[in-house]
Short mmCIF file of C-alpha atoms in Angstrom, two decimals:
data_model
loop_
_atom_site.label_atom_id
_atom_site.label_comp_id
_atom_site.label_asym_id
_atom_site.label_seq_id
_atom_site.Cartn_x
_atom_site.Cartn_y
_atom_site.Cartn_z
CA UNK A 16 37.74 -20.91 -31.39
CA UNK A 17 37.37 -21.19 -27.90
CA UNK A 18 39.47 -23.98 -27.26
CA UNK A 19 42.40 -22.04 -29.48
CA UNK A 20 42.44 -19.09 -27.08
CA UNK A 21 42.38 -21.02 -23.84
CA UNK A 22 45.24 -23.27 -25.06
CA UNK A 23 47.07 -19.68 -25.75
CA UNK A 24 46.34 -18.62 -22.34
CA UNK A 25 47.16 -22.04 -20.92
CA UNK A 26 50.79 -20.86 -20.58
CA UNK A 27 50.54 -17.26 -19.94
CA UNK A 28 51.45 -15.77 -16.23
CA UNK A 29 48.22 -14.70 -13.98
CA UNK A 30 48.98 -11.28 -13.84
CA UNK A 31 47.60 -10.10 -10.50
CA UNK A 32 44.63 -7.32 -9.91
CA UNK A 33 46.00 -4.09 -7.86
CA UNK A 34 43.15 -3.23 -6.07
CA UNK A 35 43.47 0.18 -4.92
CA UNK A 36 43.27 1.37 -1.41
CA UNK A 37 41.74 4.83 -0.66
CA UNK A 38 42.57 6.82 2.14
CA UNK A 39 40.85 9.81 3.23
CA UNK A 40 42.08 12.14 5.74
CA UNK A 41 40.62 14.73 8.56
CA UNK A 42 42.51 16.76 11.06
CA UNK A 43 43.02 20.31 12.69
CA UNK A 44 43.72 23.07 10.63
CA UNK A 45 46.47 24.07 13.35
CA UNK A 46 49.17 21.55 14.42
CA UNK A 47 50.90 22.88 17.45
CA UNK A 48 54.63 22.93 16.58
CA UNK A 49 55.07 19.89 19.19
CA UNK A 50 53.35 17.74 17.42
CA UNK A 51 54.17 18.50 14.20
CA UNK A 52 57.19 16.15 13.64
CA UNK A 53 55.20 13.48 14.80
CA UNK A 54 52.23 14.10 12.52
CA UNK A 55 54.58 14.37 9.94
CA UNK A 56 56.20 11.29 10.44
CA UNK A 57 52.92 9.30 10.82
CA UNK A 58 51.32 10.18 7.64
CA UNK A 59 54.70 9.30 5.50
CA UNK A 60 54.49 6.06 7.49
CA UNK A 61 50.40 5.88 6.34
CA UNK A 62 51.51 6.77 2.31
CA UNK A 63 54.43 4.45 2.46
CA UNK A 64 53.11 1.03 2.10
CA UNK A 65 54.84 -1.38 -0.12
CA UNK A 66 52.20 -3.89 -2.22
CA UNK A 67 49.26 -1.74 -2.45
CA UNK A 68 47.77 1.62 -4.49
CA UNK A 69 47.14 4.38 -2.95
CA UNK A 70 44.97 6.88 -3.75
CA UNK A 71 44.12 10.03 -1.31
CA UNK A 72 40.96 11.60 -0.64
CA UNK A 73 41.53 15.68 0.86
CA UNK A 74 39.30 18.83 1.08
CA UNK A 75 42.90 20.34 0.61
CA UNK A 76 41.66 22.55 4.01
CA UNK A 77 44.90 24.36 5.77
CA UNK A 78 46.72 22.65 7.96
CA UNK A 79 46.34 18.45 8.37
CA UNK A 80 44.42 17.87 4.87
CA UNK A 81 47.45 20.27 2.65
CA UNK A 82 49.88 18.52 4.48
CA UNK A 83 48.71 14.71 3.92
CA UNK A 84 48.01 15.98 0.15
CA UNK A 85 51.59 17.26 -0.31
CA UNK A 86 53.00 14.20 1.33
CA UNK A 87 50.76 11.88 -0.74
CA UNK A 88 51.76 13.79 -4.08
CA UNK A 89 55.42 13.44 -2.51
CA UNK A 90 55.09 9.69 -2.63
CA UNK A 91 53.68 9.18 -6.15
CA UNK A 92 50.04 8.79 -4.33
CA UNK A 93 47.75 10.14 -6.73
CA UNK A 94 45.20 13.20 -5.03
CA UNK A 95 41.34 13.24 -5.03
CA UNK A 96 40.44 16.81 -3.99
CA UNK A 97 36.95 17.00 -2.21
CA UNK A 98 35.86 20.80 -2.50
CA UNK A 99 33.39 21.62 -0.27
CA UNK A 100 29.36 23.29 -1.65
CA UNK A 101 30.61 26.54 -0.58
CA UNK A 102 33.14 29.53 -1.29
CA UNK A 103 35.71 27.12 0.36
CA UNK A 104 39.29 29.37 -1.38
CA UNK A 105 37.90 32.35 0.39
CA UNK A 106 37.44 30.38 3.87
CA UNK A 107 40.90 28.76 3.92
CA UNK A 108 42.75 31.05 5.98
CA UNK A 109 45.48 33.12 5.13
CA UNK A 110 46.83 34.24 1.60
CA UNK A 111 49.67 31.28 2.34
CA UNK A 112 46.79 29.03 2.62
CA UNK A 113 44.80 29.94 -0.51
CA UNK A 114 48.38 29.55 -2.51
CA UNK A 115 49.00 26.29 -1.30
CA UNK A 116 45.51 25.28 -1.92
CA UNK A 117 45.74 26.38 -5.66
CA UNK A 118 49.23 24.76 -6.09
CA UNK A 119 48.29 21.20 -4.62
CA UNK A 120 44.52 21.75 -6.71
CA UNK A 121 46.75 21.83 -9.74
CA UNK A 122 48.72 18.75 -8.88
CA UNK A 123 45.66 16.36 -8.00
CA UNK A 124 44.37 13.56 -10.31
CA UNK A 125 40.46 14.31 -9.74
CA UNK A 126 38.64 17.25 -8.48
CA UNK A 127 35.03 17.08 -7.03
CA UNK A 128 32.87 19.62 -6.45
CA UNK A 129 29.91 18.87 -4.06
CA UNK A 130 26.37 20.60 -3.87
CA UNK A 131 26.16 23.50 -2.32
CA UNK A 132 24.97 23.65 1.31
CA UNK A 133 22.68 26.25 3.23
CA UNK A 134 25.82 27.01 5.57
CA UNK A 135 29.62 26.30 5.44
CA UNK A 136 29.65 24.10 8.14
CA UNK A 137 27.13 22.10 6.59
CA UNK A 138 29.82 22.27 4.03
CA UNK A 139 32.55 21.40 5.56
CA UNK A 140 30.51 18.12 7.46
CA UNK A 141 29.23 17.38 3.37
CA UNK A 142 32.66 17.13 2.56
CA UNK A 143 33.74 15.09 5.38
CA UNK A 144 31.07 12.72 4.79
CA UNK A 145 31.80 12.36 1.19
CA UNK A 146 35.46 11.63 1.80
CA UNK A 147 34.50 9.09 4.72
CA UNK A 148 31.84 7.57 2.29
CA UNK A 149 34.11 7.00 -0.97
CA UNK A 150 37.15 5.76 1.98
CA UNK A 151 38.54 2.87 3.04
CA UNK A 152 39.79 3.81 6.01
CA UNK A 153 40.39 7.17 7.48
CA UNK A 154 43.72 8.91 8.66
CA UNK A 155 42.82 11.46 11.34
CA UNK A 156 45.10 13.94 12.94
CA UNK A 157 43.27 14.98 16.03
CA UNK A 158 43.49 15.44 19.74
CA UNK A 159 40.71 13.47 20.61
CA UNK A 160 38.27 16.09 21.52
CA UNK A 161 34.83 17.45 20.29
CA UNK A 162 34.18 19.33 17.23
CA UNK A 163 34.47 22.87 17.65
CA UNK A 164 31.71 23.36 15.03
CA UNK A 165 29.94 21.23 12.87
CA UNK A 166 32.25 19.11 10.04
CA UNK A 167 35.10 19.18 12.14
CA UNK A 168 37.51 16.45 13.47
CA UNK A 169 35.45 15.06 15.99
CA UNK A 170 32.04 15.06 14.30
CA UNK A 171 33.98 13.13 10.85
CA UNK A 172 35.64 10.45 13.10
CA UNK A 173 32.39 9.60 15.01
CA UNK A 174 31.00 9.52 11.27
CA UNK A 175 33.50 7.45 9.86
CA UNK A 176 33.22 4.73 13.12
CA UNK A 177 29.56 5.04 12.85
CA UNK A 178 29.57 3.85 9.54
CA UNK A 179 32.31 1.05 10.02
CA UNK A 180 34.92 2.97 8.47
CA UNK A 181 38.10 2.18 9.90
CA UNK A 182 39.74 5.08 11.49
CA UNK A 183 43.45 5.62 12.91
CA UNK A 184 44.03 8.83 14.58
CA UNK A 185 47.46 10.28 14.49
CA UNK A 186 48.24 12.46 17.68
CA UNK A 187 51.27 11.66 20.48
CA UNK A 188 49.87 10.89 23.98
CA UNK A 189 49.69 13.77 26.52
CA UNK A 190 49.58 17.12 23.77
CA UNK A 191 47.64 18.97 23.61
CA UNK A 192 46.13 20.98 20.93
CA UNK A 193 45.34 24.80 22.95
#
């Protein structure tokens, strides 16, 4: 019987694995208005690449994280929301933030929900860890300077290089974020 189904297959095209490539993103929840076109420009670049799945990894936080998710969904890249161990809707900002975060939550392929931490920035550096950890690489938008509290920008990048995550930050030379 064996030698029946390998002379089948004998003939039959190798049809090729697509392994999938995850990328998980960080950056500032404000982009100044300078640097927006660039940022812009430099994710669609990052979800545009021919030969390989995508998949995205976002806490779907205001700012950076809504915009690669809405550019990723944009593209046909399917959306892994990462929801911080906290009351993250009620921390996202404005009421234009908490909308957008419900409409891009609806649109994503996977949801998870981490443990809840002792303090939202323990939440918010969770999170960041988690998306770091399940990553191939990491897409951050960010100026280059220290956290301003724990979980932010700085403290996932130094993460993600810590662990050998590959990281390419996204910001034009000589802006400045405030």
């Amino acid at each position: 019987m064996t030698a029946d189904i390998t002379d089948r297959l004998a003939g039959a095209p190798v049809v090729p694995r697509l392994t999938v490539t995850r990328i998980g993103v960080t950056g500032h929840r404000v982009i100044p208005p300078p640097v927006l076109p660039f940022v812009r420009a430099a994710l669609r670049e990052q979800l545009s690449r021919t030969g390989v799945a995508l998949e995205a990894l976002s806490c779907l936080a205001a700012g950076t994280d809504q915009l690669f998710a809405d550019l990723a969904l944009a593209h046909g890249v399917p959306v892994t929301a990462v929801i911080p161990g906290m009351d993250y809707e009620a921390h996202l900002g404005d009421d234009e933030a908490r909308a957008s975060y419900r409409r891009i939550l609806r649109s994503c392929a996977d949801r998870v929900e981490l443990p809840v931490q002792p303090t939202h920035e323990q939440a918010y550096f969770a999170a960041g860890q988690w998306v770091v950890e399940h990553s191939d690489e990491l897409v951050a938008v960010w100026d280059g300077r220290p956290a301003r509290g724990l979980g932010g920008t700085g403290d996932v990048v130094a993460y993600a290089r810590h662990i050998g995550v590959p990281v390419t930050v996204l910001w034009p030379d000589g802006q400045t974020r405030d």
